[in-house]
């Protein structure tokens, strides 16, 4: 099978980790830089930065929406795994 894909990366994470990664993002309205409070925290040497940060707007920073996406992803996983068998040489699991 010829494909335009060079690599397929599969990340298996728990629902809890997926939700943690999805929420917690904050944006600096001055610089437009996005941080994650746990996984990519803002630098501590920038006076006033923490006070400036605003919750990243949108559905991708909402716990209920993250859970809904995880539920949908879980229900589609068997079909996705079947599709991946076509590209088995490109699959790279990420622990």
C-alpha positions as a Python dict, from the first residue, in 0.01 Angstrom:
ca = {
    (1, 'X'): (0, 0, 0),
    (2, 'X'): (143, 336, -105),
    (3, 'X'): (92, 611, 148),
    (4, 'X'): (178, 975, 197),
    (5, 'X'): (259, 893, 559),
    (6, 'X'): (618, 878, 677),
    (7, 'X'): (545, 770, 1034),
    (8, 'X'): (245, 689, 1253),
    (9, 'X'): (290, 768, 1622),
    (10, 'X'): (56, 595, 1864),
    (11, 'X'): (34, 728, 2218),
    (12, 'X'): (-141, 518, 2478),
    (13, 'X'): (-234, 724, 2781),
    (14, 'X'): (-492, 683, 3054),
    (15, 'X'): (-807, 892, 3041),
    (16, 'X'): (-685, 1081, 3347),
    (17, 'X'): (-358, 1173, 3176),
    (18, 'X'): (-540, 1267, 2855),
    (19, 'X'): (-770, 1502, 3041),
    (20, 'X'): (-480, 1653, 3236),
    (21, 'X'): (-299, 1720, 2909),
    (22, 'X'): (-610, 1871, 2752),
    (23, 'X'): (-690, 2114, 3031),
    (24, 'X'): (-463, 2346, 3226),
    (25, 'X'): (-352, 2557, 2933),
    (26, 'X'): (-306, 2927, 2992),
    (27, 'X'): (-222, 3203, 2746),
    (28, 'X'): (-25, 3520, 2801),
    (29, 'X'): (-237, 3791, 2634),
    (30, 'X'): (71, 4010, 2579),
    (31, 'X'): (290, 3756, 2400),
    (32, 'X'): (23, 3505, 2289),
    (33, 'X'): (247, 3227, 2425),
    (34, 'X'): (52, 2927, 2552),
    (35, 'X'): (169, 2743, 2863),
    (36, 'X'): (41, 2438, 3044),
    (37, 'X'): (39, 2480, 3420),
    (38, 'X'): (169, 2127, 3482),
    (39, 'X'): (343, 2006, 3165),
    (40, 'X'): (489, 2330, 3022),
    (41, 'X'): (477, 2583, 3303),
    (42, 'X'): (552, 2950, 3250),
    (43, 'X'): (894, 3074, 3354),
    (44, 'X'): (919, 3190, 3712),
    (45, 'X'): (1159, 3475, 3636),
    (46, 'X'): (901, 3687, 3448),
    (47, 'X'): (750, 3926, 3700),
    (48, 'X'): (375, 3956, 3655),
    (49, 'X'): (342, 3671, 3407),
    (50, 'X'): (136, 3445, 3635),
    (51, 'X'): (-107, 3730, 3701),
    (52, 'X'): (-143, 3800, 3327),
    (53, 'X'): (-220, 3442, 3228),
    (54, 'X'): (-572, 3370, 3111),
    (55, 'X'): (-741, 3035, 3069),
    (56, 'X'): (-709, 2925, 2708),
    (57, 'X'): (-1052, 2968, 2553),
    (58, 'X'): (-1233, 2704, 2355),
    (59, 'X'): (-1358, 2352, 2373),
    (60, 'X'): (-1010, 2203, 2390),
    (61, 'X'): (-956, 2336, 2742),
    (62, 'X'): (-1286, 2208, 2882),
    (63, 'X'): (-1291, 1893, 3097),
    (64, 'X'): (-1634, 1777, 2974),
    (65, 'X'): (-1531, 1817, 2610),
    (66, 'X'): (-1202, 1638, 2673),
    (67, 'X'): (-1391, 1347, 2830),
    (68, 'X'): (-1632, 1337, 2534),
    (69, 'X'): (-1339, 1324, 2290),
    (70, 'X'): (-1176, 1045, 2490),
    (71, 'X'): (-1501, 847, 2493),
    (72, 'X'): (-1538, 888, 2116),
    (73, 'X'): (-1175, 792, 2063),
    (74, 'X'): (-1215, 478, 2274),
    (75, 'X'): (-1521, 367, 2078),
    (76, 'X'): (-1335, 419, 1748),
    (77, 'X'): (-1016, 247, 1863),
    (78, 'X'): (-1089, -98, 1710),
    (79, 'X'): (-1146, 57, 1366),
    (80, 'X'): (-834, 272, 1406),
    (81, 'X'): (-624, -31, 1505),
    (82, 'X'): (-752, -218, 1201),
    (83, 'X'): (-659, 76, 975),
    (84, 'X'): (-312, 89, 1133),
    (85, 'X'): (-239, -269, 1026),
    (86, 'X'): (-202, -132, 671),
    (87, 'X'): (94, 77, 787),
    (88, 'X'): (250, -153, 1044),
    (89, 'X'): (604, -71, 925),
    (90, 'X'): (542, 299, 1002),
    (91, 'X'): (393, 258, 1349),
    (92, 'X'): (603, 384, 1639),
    (93, 'X'): (446, 325, 1981),
    (94, 'X'): (520, 591, 2242),
    (95, 'X'): (519, 465, 2601),
}
